[in-house]
Amino acid sequence: MEANGAGGRASAPGVGRRRSLFRLPPAYRAPARRSLRVTLAAGSCFYLFLYGFEVPVAATYALFAAVALAGLSRIPGTGRQRACVLIRLLPAAWLLIAAGTFLAVRTWSAVAGMLVIGFALAFVAVGGPRPAGAAPGLQLLYILPSFPPYAPDTVGERLLGATAGILVLVLAEAFLLPEPPTVPYRELAARAAATAERCAAELTRAPFTLSPATAEAARAAAEALRPSRVPEADRPAGPGVRSRGLAHTGLAARTLINRLTRLPGVPPGQAPPDRGLDLLRALARSAEDTAGRLRGAAGGETTHALAGERARLADAPPRGSVPTSARRRADLLELADAALALAAAAGLAVRGRRAGAALPLGRFWYARMRAPRLWWRRLVGNAGSRSVFFQNAVRISLALAAARAVAGLATLPHGFWALLATLTLTRTTLDATRAGIRQALAGTLIGALCTAGVLALVGTDTPVYAAVMLPVLLITFTVGPVKGVGWAQAMFALVVSLVFAQLAPATWRLAEVRLLDVVVGSAIGVVFGLLAWPRGAHAEVRRSCAALMRSAAEAVVATAATVAAGGVRDPGAPPGNGSLRHSLVLAESAFAQYLSEPRGPVVGTSGSGPAPGGEPGAVDWQAVLLAGHHTLWGAERVLVPPVPATGPPVPVVAPPLGPAESAAVMRLADHVAGRMLLLSAVLAPDGASSQVRVPGPVPDAWPEEPGATGAVSAATPNSYYAADAWLDALLPDLDRITDGASGRPSGR
C-alpha cells in the first residue's frame, strides 16, 4: 500500500469519508457535549432508582435535577468550571426542594412561596453571570415539589434523588469530554501589564516615542480586556473584593495603556528631563512586578519605588518653558497614578482584603469590606425600578406566581408544565416573548401529535419507553439549542411523555394535557411581558447611559470648582460622587442585559440601523461606560492626594488657583460638561432625542490657556495641570461616542 506522506501509513479507502459522516457540524459540537453529560447523569440515575431500587420519587427528582441544572440553566464556563458551581449550588437545591414540598400544603402558600422565591432567585443575578445562569434551573427545583400531591413524608426521597442527579452531573461535567481551558481574566490583565512595561521601557529610549508595532500591540492588549471579548465565566462581575479588584485591575490596565500610547513625544533634538525618565523606568518595573503578581509571583517593592519617583517629580520645579514642562509633568504624574492604581487593584485581586488595609477609601472603597456587606450594597444598589435586574425579577416572579395560582385554582392536570412554559418562554422584551411563544406553540403542537401517536401505538409497554428515552433525550439537548425553541419544545414534549409513561400508565390524552398547560403558561408569559417593562434593556440602556452622562457632567463641574478653590485634601475621606457611582452601576447592568437581547432597532435612535455594530446611528455603549469610569477616576485622582510610599496617608492642603488658572480650568470643565449634557440628550429614549446634535471637536472653541499670555509660572499649583490633563483626556473619550461631523452616535 502506498505511503501517505513522508513515511506515513496510508488509510484504507473510504475511512476518511466514513469519519466525516460521523463528524458533527461545528454548531452542534458544544451542545452535543453538554447533551451527552445531561443524558448520562439524568438517565443513569433515573434507571437506577426506578428499576434498581424501585423508588419512583427519587428517580423523578434525579432526572429533573440534572435536566434543570444542565439543560434549563445556562451556567457559563468550561465543564470543570460548571462542576465547581454545581457543587456550591447543592445546599440551595436542598433548601428549595424542602421549601416547595412543605409549601405545597395549600395553593396560597405555594403561590406566596413562588412569588418570594421566584423574585429572590431572579434578583440574585446581580451577583454575576454564574448566579444568573443557574437561576432558571433553581426555579424549577422549587416548582417541581410545589405541586400536589402534598407528601412531606417523601422529602427524603426527593432530596436523595436530586442529590444523586446533581453529583453524577458534576462528575460528567468535570471528566466527560472536557473543553479546552479558556484564558483567565487574570492572565489577560497580566499580559496587559507586561505590555505596559514594554511601552514604558521603550519611552525611556530615543526617540522617546512608541513604534507603530508597539502601539498596535498595546491597543490589542487593551482591547482583549473588553468585557464583550471575555467569556462570561471569566468576567469579574461578582460583588466580592477579589472580583471587584480584578475588574478594577482590567480598567486600570486599559487606562494605563491608553495614556502610554497618547503620551506626547519629545521635540526633535531634545531629551526629556532625567526625572521623567526615572519615573518611566520605575513605572516599567512596577508594571512588570504587577504582571508577575497576577501570575502568582511575590512582589511589591517596585510599587514603593514608583511612589517615591512620583513624589520627587511632583516636587521638582519646572524646567525650560514652564507650561510645556509642567504639562508633561502632569502627563507623567497621570501615568504614575494609573500604574499605582493598577498595582493596588492587582493586590486586591490576588490577596483580597489582606491587601486593602493601607489603601485609600476613595478609589478602593470596597477594599476593607466583608463579602456580606458588599453583597448587600450590590443588592440595595439594584433595588429600584431603574435596575434591569429588579425589572427581570419582578416580571418573572409575578408571572410564575400567577401561573401557579391558575394551575392550583383551575386544578390543571400536570400544572407543572404550565409553570415550566412560563419560566422558559418569558423573555426580557415583549417582542422576544411573542416570537418565542409562536415557535414554542408550534413545536408543542407537533410534539403533542407525535407523543399521542407513540402512546397510542405502544400503550403500556414500558420497556419500549425505557429503550427510546435516552436517545430522544440526547437528540433533544443537541438539536434544541441550535434549531431554536420550537424544536426544543417539540422534542421535550416527547421526552417528558416517555418519562411519565414509565412512572404510571399513560394514554394519548397526556399529550393533550401538555398542550393545554403550555398554552396557559405561554399566555401568562405574554401578559406579564406586556405589563412589566416590555422594552427590556433596549430603552433602559439609553435611559441609564443618559443619566450617567448627566452625573458625569455634574462631577466634572464640581471637581473643577473644588480644584480652583483649593483646600484640605484627605486621602482617608469617604468616597464622593455617589450619584455618579450609582449611575455607573445601573448603566453597566443595563448594558450587560442589552448584549443578551435580540438586536432590533434601538428605541429612540434617529437612524434605522441596528443598535450595535458600525452602522450609522448606532451607539458605542462601552465608550459611554468608559467615559463614566474615567470621569470618576480622574475626579478622585485630581482631588485625592496619592498615598505616600511609606507611612499612613495624611491630609494635605492644596493651594487655590490664581484668577487666570481658575478661569481656564472652569472654561474647559464647562466645555466638557456641555458635551456630556448634549450626549445625554442624544441618548435619552424620548422622541426629542433625534433632534439633538452634538457638535464635533472644536479645539479653539475656548480662549487661550493662561500659559499663552504668560500668566502661568513656576508658582502655578500642580493641581491646575492635573485637572487640565484630566479634562483634556476626557474629550477623546466623548468623541468615541459621537461622530464629530454629524453629531450622531458612532458604532466605533
XYZ file of C-alpha atoms in Angstrom:
748
model
C 0.000 0.000 0.000
C 1.381 3.396 -0.978
C 2.744 5.564 1.813
C 0.843 8.665 2.774
C 3.355 11.500 3.068
C 6.878 11.062 4.399
C 6.871 7.595 5.881
C 3.220 7.767 6.946
C 0.729 4.940 6.672
C -1.950 5.162 4.059
C -5.508 4.969 5.257
C -7.916 2.455 3.832
C -10.226 3.697 1.094
C -13.341 5.294 2.475
C -12.082 5.653 6.080
C -11.832 9.440 5.851
C -15.271 9.575 4.236
C -16.815 7.427 6.980
C -15.221 9.619 9.642
C -16.645 12.737 8.040
C -20.120 11.200 8.140
C -19.933 10.913 11.943
C -18.385 14.331 12.476
C -20.949 16.851 13.718
C -21.144 20.317 12.185
C -19.371 22.948 14.333
C -22.627 24.474 15.614
C -23.690 21.142 17.140
C -20.452 20.119 18.833
C -20.714 22.090 22.085
C -24.458 21.304 22.537
C -23.722 17.632 21.821
C -21.081 17.520 24.549
C -23.450 19.081 27.068
C -26.296 16.862 25.906
C -24.195 13.748 26.445
C -23.412 14.852 30.001
C -27.002 15.627 30.977
C -28.250 12.430 29.295
C -25.719 10.324 31.173
C -26.483 11.960 34.545
C -30.267 12.060 34.167
C -30.690 8.664 32.512
C -28.348 6.658 34.729
C -29.865 7.964 37.974
C -33.421 7.615 36.655
C -32.933 3.984 35.665
C -31.025 3.167 38.860
C -33.712 4.464 41.200
C -36.731 3.365 39.129
C -35.688 -0.118 38.051
C -32.873 -0.852 40.505
C -34.215 0.426 43.819
C -37.875 0.849 42.754
C -38.106 4.361 44.205
C -40.006 6.359 41.557
C -39.965 9.602 43.563
C -36.166 9.598 43.784
C -35.973 8.662 40.086
C -38.147 11.625 39.113
C -36.118 14.137 41.129
C -32.787 12.737 39.964
C -33.786 13.190 36.339
C -35.284 16.648 36.718
C -32.427 17.926 38.909
C -29.909 17.032 36.206
C -32.135 18.415 33.428
C -32.793 21.633 35.395
C -29.165 22.479 36.136
C -27.640 21.322 32.837
C -30.445 21.686 30.295
C -32.531 24.596 31.550
C -29.749 26.532 33.292
C -27.085 28.220 31.211
C -24.123 28.328 33.583
C -21.205 29.778 31.597
C -17.733 28.316 31.525
C -15.994 25.053 30.819
C -17.223 21.736 32.209
C -14.933 21.919 35.228
C -15.965 25.489 35.975
C -19.625 24.451 35.852
C -18.886 21.474 38.100
C -17.495 23.807 40.765
C -20.621 25.973 40.540
C -22.907 22.921 40.813
C -21.190 21.740 43.994
C -21.816 25.141 45.588
C -25.455 25.056 44.453
C -26.207 21.737 46.164
C -27.292 23.252 49.542
C -29.534 25.727 47.702
C -31.127 22.827 45.805
C -31.881 21.022 49.105
C -33.455 24.155 50.568
C -35.629 24.794 47.502
C -36.918 21.208 47.303
C -37.732 21.185 51.009
C -39.464 24.581 50.802
C -41.516 23.536 47.786
C -42.515 20.283 49.474
C -43.856 21.901 52.655
C -45.408 24.982 50.985
C -47.478 22.732 48.688
C -49.912 22.183 51.584
C -52.161 24.996 50.273
C -52.422 26.785 46.955
C -51.991 30.205 48.571
C -48.816 29.140 50.400
C -47.350 27.680 47.205
C -48.200 30.905 45.323
C -46.676 33.080 48.059
C -43.548 30.925 48.055
C -43.345 31.144 44.273
C -43.572 34.940 44.443
C -40.866 35.351 47.085
C -38.511 32.583 45.983
C -39.007 33.419 42.313
C -38.035 37.038 42.934
C -35.024 36.108 45.079
C -33.640 33.603 42.574
C -34.038 36.028 39.677
C -32.659 39.008 41.602
C -29.523 37.106 42.629
C -28.389 37.634 39.024
C -26.816 40.861 40.336
C -24.011 38.585 41.542
C -22.727 37.896 38.045
C -23.270 35.583 35.063
C -22.958 32.335 37.022
C -25.800 33.037 39.503
C -27.824 34.453 36.614
C -27.262 31.333 34.519
C -28.163 28.968 37.363
C -31.364 30.803 38.334
C -33.803 29.110 35.858
C -32.748 25.634 36.950
C -33.072 26.563 40.617
C -36.557 27.936 39.918
C -37.503 24.534 38.525
C -36.263 22.792 41.683
C -38.836 24.765 43.670
C -41.616 24.460 41.086
C -41.478 20.662 40.859
C -42.244 19.856 44.544
C -44.689 22.758 44.990
C -47.468 20.856 43.147
C -49.759 18.197 44.574
C -49.648 15.645 45.913
C -48.675 17.183 49.231
C -46.320 14.493 50.529
C -43.887 15.780 53.173
C -43.079 12.184 54.093
C -41.312 11.796 50.722
C -38.977 14.766 51.189
C -36.100 12.389 52.000
C -36.550 10.501 48.743
C -36.795 13.761 46.831
C -33.562 15.078 48.338
C -31.818 11.745 47.769
C -32.751 11.674 44.087
C -31.835 15.308 43.466
C -28.505 14.898 45.237
C -27.623 11.826 43.200
C -28.578 13.513 39.924
C -26.525 16.625 40.696
C -23.464 14.693 41.883
C -23.414 12.478 38.797
C -23.832 15.621 36.695
C -20.826 17.155 38.489
C -18.713 14.124 37.584
C -19.899 14.218 33.987
C -19.179 17.950 33.662
C -15.726 17.579 35.162
C -14.461 14.474 33.349
C -16.582 13.693 30.270
C -15.343 15.321 27.039
C -13.657 18.301 28.747
C -13.408 21.551 26.792
C -10.064 23.285 26.310
C -9.448 25.826 29.090
C -10.013 29.498 28.373
C -7.560 32.286 29.149
C -8.424 33.581 32.654
C -9.069 37.288 33.104
C -6.116 37.475 35.485
C -3.840 36.269 32.705
C -5.302 38.809 30.274
C -4.658 41.545 32.839
C -1.118 40.211 33.381
C -0.467 40.354 29.638
C -1.741 43.933 29.551
C 0.557 44.861 32.457
C 3.505 43.250 30.670
C 2.622 45.220 27.542
C 2.551 48.424 29.612
C 6.035 47.525 30.882
C 7.334 47.229 27.309
C 5.733 50.551 26.361
C 7.229 52.372 29.351
C 10.665 50.873 28.697
C 10.543 51.960 25.058
C 9.606 55.507 26.081
C 12.858 55.778 28.029
C 14.938 55.261 24.886
C 15.460 57.549 21.902
C 13.398 58.665 20.028
C 11.266 58.595 23.250
C 8.103 57.532 21.474
C 6.364 54.245 20.738
C 6.981 52.428 17.483
C 3.898 51.589 15.398
C 4.275 47.882 16.204
C 4.426 48.507 19.953
C 1.478 50.887 19.834
C -0.590 48.329 17.920
C 0.326 45.567 20.386
C -0.681 47.873 23.247
C -4.058 48.580 21.708
C -4.639 44.854 21.141
C -3.779 44.065 24.780
C -6.209 46.732 25.985
C -8.975 45.550 23.651
C -8.568 41.978 24.927
C -9.822 43.209 28.322
C -13.110 44.496 26.922
C -15.958 42.649 28.695
C -17.616 41.807 25.382
C -14.454 39.946 24.303
C -14.088 37.934 27.503
C -16.085 34.700 28.028
C -18.910 35.161 30.515
C -17.437 32.752 33.030
C -14.160 34.699 33.132
C -15.616 38.185 33.531
C -15.006 39.637 37.011
C -18.620 40.574 37.722
C -19.122 39.412 41.319
C -19.568 41.724 44.316
C -16.632 40.368 46.385
C -13.325 42.145 46.994
C -11.293 39.889 44.702
C -13.794 40.127 41.856
C -14.110 43.901 42.181
C -10.334 44.188 42.436
C -9.881 42.144 39.259
C -12.409 44.315 37.397
C -10.563 47.372 38.740
C -7.293 45.834 37.503
C -8.614 45.472 33.974
C -9.891 49.032 33.904
C -6.623 50.376 35.315
C -4.611 48.406 32.765
C -6.703 49.773 29.900
C -6.349 53.301 31.285
C -2.572 52.981 31.684
C -2.060 51.608 28.191
C -4.299 54.307 26.707
C -2.300 57.016 28.465
C 1.051 55.484 27.443
C 0.090 55.375 23.773
C -1.067 59.014 23.930
C 1.914 60.436 25.833
C 3.169 63.408 23.767
C 6.580 62.901 22.237
C 9.679 64.948 22.914
C 10.548 67.643 20.329
C 13.308 66.535 17.919
C 16.792 67.271 19.170
C 15.737 67.416 22.818
C 15.982 64.871 25.595
C 13.374 64.533 28.339
C 14.401 65.501 31.890
C 16.073 62.793 33.946
C 13.239 62.887 36.485
C 10.744 61.894 33.808
C 12.956 59.062 32.559
C 13.468 57.820 36.104
C 9.695 57.748 36.636
C 9.119 55.812 33.406
C 11.783 53.269 34.396
C 10.164 52.858 37.803
C 6.775 52.521 36.100
C 8.133 49.790 33.827
C 9.471 47.860 36.832
C 6.162 48.304 38.677
C 4.147 47.060 35.677
C 6.451 44.044 35.351
C 6.032 43.350 39.059
C 2.239 43.636 38.724
C 2.205 41.158 35.859
C 4.210 38.714 37.953
C 1.906 39.166 40.952
C -1.135 38.404 38.812
C 0.612 35.215 37.718
C 1.322 34.150 41.300
C 4.771 35.623 41.994
C 5.552 37.706 45.071
C 6.347 41.394 44.725
C 5.545 44.898 45.817
C 8.865 46.690 46.365
C 8.798 48.306 42.927
C 5.466 49.941 43.767
C 7.109 51.841 46.617
C 9.895 52.887 44.257
C 7.353 54.224 41.750
C 5.519 56.125 44.503
C 8.818 57.678 45.542
C 9.675 58.726 41.973
C 6.208 60.204 41.619
C 6.650 62.266 44.775
C 10.062 63.526 43.625
C 8.719 64.507 40.206
C 5.731 66.280 41.755
C 8.037 68.335 43.999
C 10.573 69.149 41.266
C 10.368 72.720 39.842
C 9.541 73.114 36.125
C 12.456 73.372 33.700
C 12.597 75.246 30.427
C 9.237 76.502 29.142
C 7.028 76.489 32.207
C 3.707 75.472 30.558
C 5.351 72.785 28.374
C 7.399 71.321 31.214
C 4.510 71.428 33.680
C 2.116 69.851 31.209
C 4.486 66.958 30.525
C 4.966 66.549 34.248
C 1.193 66.343 34.675
C 1.025 63.681 31.957
C 3.770 61.666 33.676
C 2.089 62.007 37.065
C -1.128 60.741 35.499
C 0.779 57.729 34.163
C 2.239 57.071 37.612
C -1.187 57.278 39.251
C -2.617 54.806 36.740
C 0.288 52.400 37.341
C -0.086 52.690 41.124
C -3.826 52.045 40.815
C -3.066 49.006 38.665
C -0.654 47.630 41.268
C -3.080 48.233 44.134
C -6.021 46.676 42.284
C -3.921 43.657 41.327
C -3.045 43.206 45.001
C -6.746 43.158 45.877
C -7.467 40.701 43.061
C -4.790 38.307 44.344
C -4.845 38.764 48.129
C -8.321 40.152 48.817
C -8.955 42.143 51.985
C -5.425 41.481 53.245
C -4.141 43.918 50.612
C -6.678 46.629 51.425
C -5.519 47.830 54.843
C -3.279 50.625 53.531
C -5.369 51.672 50.524
C -7.384 54.914 50.400
C -11.145 54.654 50.805
C -11.950 56.735 47.744
C -10.993 54.713 44.713
C -10.812 51.414 46.630
C -13.834 51.953 48.862
C -14.605 48.222 48.875
C -11.114 47.046 49.898
C -11.845 46.610 53.632
C -15.439 45.383 53.425
C -16.533 41.826 54.066
C -18.460 39.822 51.500
C -21.928 40.101 53.153
C -21.699 43.886 53.232
C -20.583 44.049 49.592
C -23.439 41.746 48.593
C -25.836 43.981 50.498
C -24.552 47.094 48.713
C -24.922 45.357 45.338
C -28.498 44.293 46.160
C -29.519 47.697 47.532
C -27.933 49.472 44.582
C -30.141 47.484 42.191
C -33.328 47.582 44.280
C -35.253 50.067 42.180
C -37.405 50.294 39.095
C -34.497 51.598 37.010
C -32.447 48.429 37.518
C -32.878 45.760 34.830
C -32.155 43.080 37.433
C -35.055 44.356 39.533
C -37.306 44.552 36.463
C -36.492 40.979 35.437
C -37.060 39.660 38.955
C -40.440 41.382 39.276
C -41.554 40.218 35.828
C -40.686 36.534 36.218
C -41.819 36.231 39.859
C -45.243 37.740 39.119
C -45.640 35.548 36.028
C -44.700 32.367 37.892
C -46.922 33.223 40.869
C -49.855 33.891 38.529
C -49.251 30.624 36.670
C -49.104 28.733 39.973
C -52.360 30.351 41.108
C -54.135 29.482 37.843
C -52.812 25.912 37.948
C -53.992 25.480 41.535
C -57.357 27.205 41.311
C -58.244 25.669 37.954
C -56.850 22.286 39.045
C -54.854 21.913 35.856
C -53.618 18.334 35.487
C -49.818 18.336 35.387
C -49.862 22.104 36.097
C -46.106 21.840 36.494
C -45.858 22.084 32.715
C -47.689 25.428 32.706
C -45.086 26.941 35.036
C -42.285 25.367 33.044
C -43.663 27.050 29.899
C -43.901 30.416 31.701
C -40.356 30.058 33.019
C -38.752 29.092 29.715
C -40.734 31.373 27.373
C -40.897 34.676 29.282
C -38.193 36.950 27.881
C -36.923 40.377 28.876
C -38.717 42.055 25.950
C -42.273 41.634 24.725
C -41.183 41.121 21.110
C -38.838 38.295 22.091
C -41.554 36.706 24.260
C -44.122 36.759 21.449
C -41.665 35.392 18.898
C -40.595 32.599 21.243
C -44.168 31.674 22.127
C -45.230 31.376 18.482
C -42.403 28.936 17.839
C -42.997 27.120 21.128
C -46.695 26.581 20.489
C -45.989 25.263 17.014
C -43.308 22.952 18.387
C -45.519 21.814 21.273
C -48.353 21.023 18.875
C -46.074 18.916 16.696
C -44.601 17.262 19.781
C -48.085 16.556 21.144
C -49.141 14.888 17.888
C -46.005 12.725 17.882
C -46.469 11.909 21.568
C -50.107 10.941 21.069
C -49.131 8.641 18.228
C -46.370 6.981 20.255
C -48.579 6.498 23.327
C -51.427 5.124 21.233
C -49.160 2.660 19.413
C -47.017 1.472 22.323
C -49.657 1.535 25.034
C -48.355 0.234 28.360
C -45.263 -1.492 27.015
C -42.846 0.162 29.469
C -39.615 -1.409 28.125
C -40.150 0.394 24.823
C -40.326 3.772 26.578
C -37.215 2.913 28.608
C -35.327 1.920 25.473
C -36.029 5.079 23.458
C -35.889 7.671 26.268
C -32.099 8.125 26.310
C -31.672 8.560 22.531
C -34.543 11.052 22.439
C -33.093 12.937 25.428
C -29.696 13.090 23.731
C -31.188 14.422 20.490
C -33.361 16.949 22.360
C -30.483 18.758 24.066
C -28.292 18.541 20.969
C -30.770 19.891 18.417
C -32.793 22.261 20.625
C -30.065 24.863 21.362
C -29.196 25.069 17.656
C -32.604 24.860 15.967
C -34.427 27.085 18.454
C -37.289 26.999 20.899
C -39.763 25.324 18.510
C -37.602 22.240 18.058
C -36.753 22.221 21.758
C -40.416 22.247 22.806
C -41.353 19.530 20.310
C -38.572 17.231 21.441
C -39.028 17.957 25.142
C -42.751 17.183 24.880
C -41.795 13.723 23.684
C -39.156 13.334 26.437
C -41.490 14.145 29.349
C -44.143 11.856 27.923
C -41.649 8.995 27.778
C -40.665 9.711 31.386
C -44.203 9.854 32.786
C -45.239 6.789 30.783
C -42.641 4.812 32.768
C -43.835 6.203 36.099
C -47.542 5.460 35.578
C -49.784 4.129 32.787
C -50.431 6.866 30.218
C -52.703 7.345 27.223
C -52.637 9.683 24.268
C -54.525 12.251 26.379
C -51.256 13.027 28.169
C -50.204 14.922 25.033
C -53.474 16.866 25.100
C -52.882 17.858 28.737
C -49.361 19.075 27.997
C -50.555 21.178 25.071
C -53.205 22.821 27.254
C -50.683 23.570 30.003
C -48.191 25.113 27.574
C -50.902 27.344 26.100
C -51.891 28.558 29.586
C -48.278 29.167 30.635
C -47.477 30.975 27.383
C -50.495 33.255 27.687
C -49.457 34.253 31.202
C -45.944 34.961 29.959
C -47.288 37.262 27.236
C -49.496 39.158 29.683
C -46.679 39.891 32.097
C -44.253 40.585 29.269
C -46.705 43.282 28.132
C -47.364 44.743 31.582
C -43.856 44.728 33.084
C -41.256 46.765 31.174
C -41.988 45.351 27.700
C -38.989 47.021 26.053
C -36.437 45.324 28.293
C -32.930 46.789 28.300
C -33.263 48.471 24.896
C -34.874 51.529 26.454
C -33.208 51.151 29.849
C -29.680 51.218 28.450
C -30.467 54.577 26.829
C -32.084 55.959 29.964
C -29.293 54.801 32.271
C -26.482 55.996 29.976
C -28.173 59.382 29.611
C -28.345 59.607 33.407
C -24.679 58.565 33.566
C -23.663 61.443 31.302
C -25.641 63.920 33.432
C -23.988 62.663 36.617
C -20.578 62.823 34.920
C -21.216 66.430 33.888
C -22.065 67.330 37.484
C -18.867 65.642 38.716
C -16.736 67.482 36.144
C -18.014 70.931 37.126
C -17.886 70.194 40.876
C -14.341 68.821 40.655
C -13.071 71.785 38.633
C -14.634 74.219 41.131
C -13.018 72.347 44.040
C -9.625 72.427 42.326
C -9.963 76.163 41.729
C -10.935 76.868 45.343
C -8.199 74.732 46.949
C -8.480 73.384 50.484
C -7.703 70.310 52.572
C -7.410 67.003 50.726
C -7.801 63.914 52.906
C -6.923 60.581 51.230
C -8.727 58.728 54.024
C -12.055 60.506 53.500
C -15.119 58.503 52.366
C -15.588 58.340 48.602
C -17.538 61.100 46.920
C -19.521 61.312 43.664
C -22.129 58.874 44.959
C -24.637 59.673 42.214
C -22.011 59.006 39.534
C -21.119 55.646 41.129
C -24.774 54.640 41.303
C -25.362 55.702 37.691
C -22.405 53.561 36.623
C -23.841 50.511 38.404
C -27.213 50.860 36.679
C -25.706 51.606 33.267
C -23.383 48.592 33.416
C -26.181 46.217 34.405
C -28.441 47.572 31.642
C -25.663 47.192 29.080
C -24.932 43.633 30.220
C -28.566 42.637 29.648
C -28.725 44.583 26.384
C -25.959 42.351 24.998
C -28.152 39.280 25.614
C -31.289 40.652 23.920
C -32.232 40.473 20.220
C -30.632 43.184 18.136
C -33.656 45.132 16.976
C -33.670 48.881 16.333
C -32.772 50.828 19.451
C -35.603 52.821 20.975
C -35.072 56.481 20.379
C -32.435 56.348 17.655
C -32.682 58.773 14.817
C -31.400 56.198 12.368
C -32.928 52.901 11.447
C -29.886 50.659 11.764
C -29.402 48.041 14.423
C -28.024 49.116 17.749
C -24.627 47.500 17.932
C -22.001 47.470 15.266
C -20.754 50.096 12.911
C -23.944 51.262 11.237
C -24.717 54.974 11.281
C -26.954 55.933 14.150
C -25.707 53.155 16.453
C -24.272 53.767 19.919
C -20.956 52.547 21.275
C -22.255 51.833 24.766
C -18.881 50.683 26.051
C -17.439 54.083 25.176
C -20.169 55.657 27.319
C -19.268 53.422 30.258
C -15.542 54.080 29.858
C -16.165 57.822 29.808
C -18.077 57.461 33.068
C -15.278 55.446 34.660
C -12.615 57.900 33.504
C -14.652 60.782 34.892
C -14.921 59.098 38.276
C -11.294 58.016 38.411
C -9.997 61.371 37.210
C -12.050 63.316 39.740
C -10.650 61.159 42.536
C -7.096 61.411 41.204
C -7.253 65.196 40.931
C -8.773 65.756 44.361
C -7.323 62.948 46.500
C -3.563 63.115 47.181
C -1.593 59.952 46.447
C -0.790 57.530 49.235
C 2.816 58.085 50.404
C 5.375 55.391 49.747
C 5.839 54.834 53.475
C 3.592 55.574 56.417
C -0.143 56.181 56.634
C -1.920 58.663 54.332
C -2.121 62.182 55.744
C -4.253 65.183 54.723
C -2.577 67.878 52.660
C -3.531 71.469 51.871
C -3.979 72.272 48.167
C -3.391 75.954 47.339
C -6.111 77.790 45.412
C -5.589 78.616 41.761
C -4.997 82.142 40.589
C -7.706 84.031 38.700
C -6.298 83.143 35.257
C -5.821 79.459 36.041
C -9.270 79.228 37.679
C -10.919 80.793 34.653
C -9.082 78.443 32.270
C -9.978 75.299 34.242
C -13.628 76.309 34.577
C -13.901 77.126 30.855
C -12.531 73.710 29.923
C -14.760 71.999 32.506
C -17.814 73.830 31.185
C -16.933 72.712 27.664
C -16.550 69.055 28.701
C -19.720 69.131 30.817
C -21.635 70.759 27.975
C -20.676 67.946 25.604
C -21.742 65.419 28.223
C -25.133 67.075 28.610
C -25.631 67.125 24.840
C -24.742 63.435 24.710
C -27.260 62.830 27.476
C -29.942 64.452 25.334
C -28.948 62.316 22.332
C -29.017 59.080 24.317
C -32.295 59.742 26.143
C -35.103 57.387 24.975
C -37.601 60.089 24.035
C -38.866 61.465 20.802
C -36.917 64.720 21.060
C -33.525 62.996 21.172
C -33.427 62.611 17.388
C -33.463 66.419 17.045
C -30.323 66.944 19.152
C -26.895 67.060 17.530
C -23.533 67.025 19.289
C -21.007 69.342 17.613
C -17.669 67.931 16.575
C -14.435 68.686 18.401
C -13.503 72.382 18.223
C -10.029 72.743 19.754
C -10.085 76.555 19.698
C -13.629 76.988 20.972
C -12.436 78.454 24.293
C -9.924 81.246 24.950
C -6.221 80.614 25.130
C -4.924 78.970 28.262
C -3.118 81.157 30.782
C 0.289 79.947 29.620
C -0.180 81.705 26.284
C -0.312 85.083 27.977
C 2.456 84.419 30.486
C 0.160 84.067 33.482
C 1.470 80.593 34.302
C 4.733 80.455 36.192
C 6.665 78.076 38.379
C 4.294 79.047 41.203
C 1.236 77.644 39.420
C -0.064 74.682 41.502
C 0.319 71.204 40.088
C -3.422 70.719 40.572
C -4.024 73.068 37.641
C -2.071 70.859 35.244
C -3.543 67.670 36.709
C -7.085 68.962 36.174
C -6.211 70.250 32.714
C -4.714 66.886 31.686
C -7.755 65.003 33.035
C -10.320 67.226 31.308
C -8.351 67.221 28.076
C -8.203 63.386 28.143
C -11.981 63.183 28.602
C -12.672 64.852 25.256
C -11.375 61.923 23.126
C -13.406 59.571 25.337
C -16.529 61.552 24.449
C -15.549 61.762 20.785
C -15.546 57.963 20.598
C -19.258 58.036 21.398
C -20.116 60.516 18.665
C -19.359 61.090 15.033
C -17.966 64.599 15.186
C -19.138 65.651 11.757
C -22.806 64.909 12.237
C -23.072 64.611 15.967
C -24.693 61.226 15.574
C -23.775 58.320 17.864
C -20.994 56.196 16.473
C -20.539 52.453 16.448
C -16.769 52.539 16.514
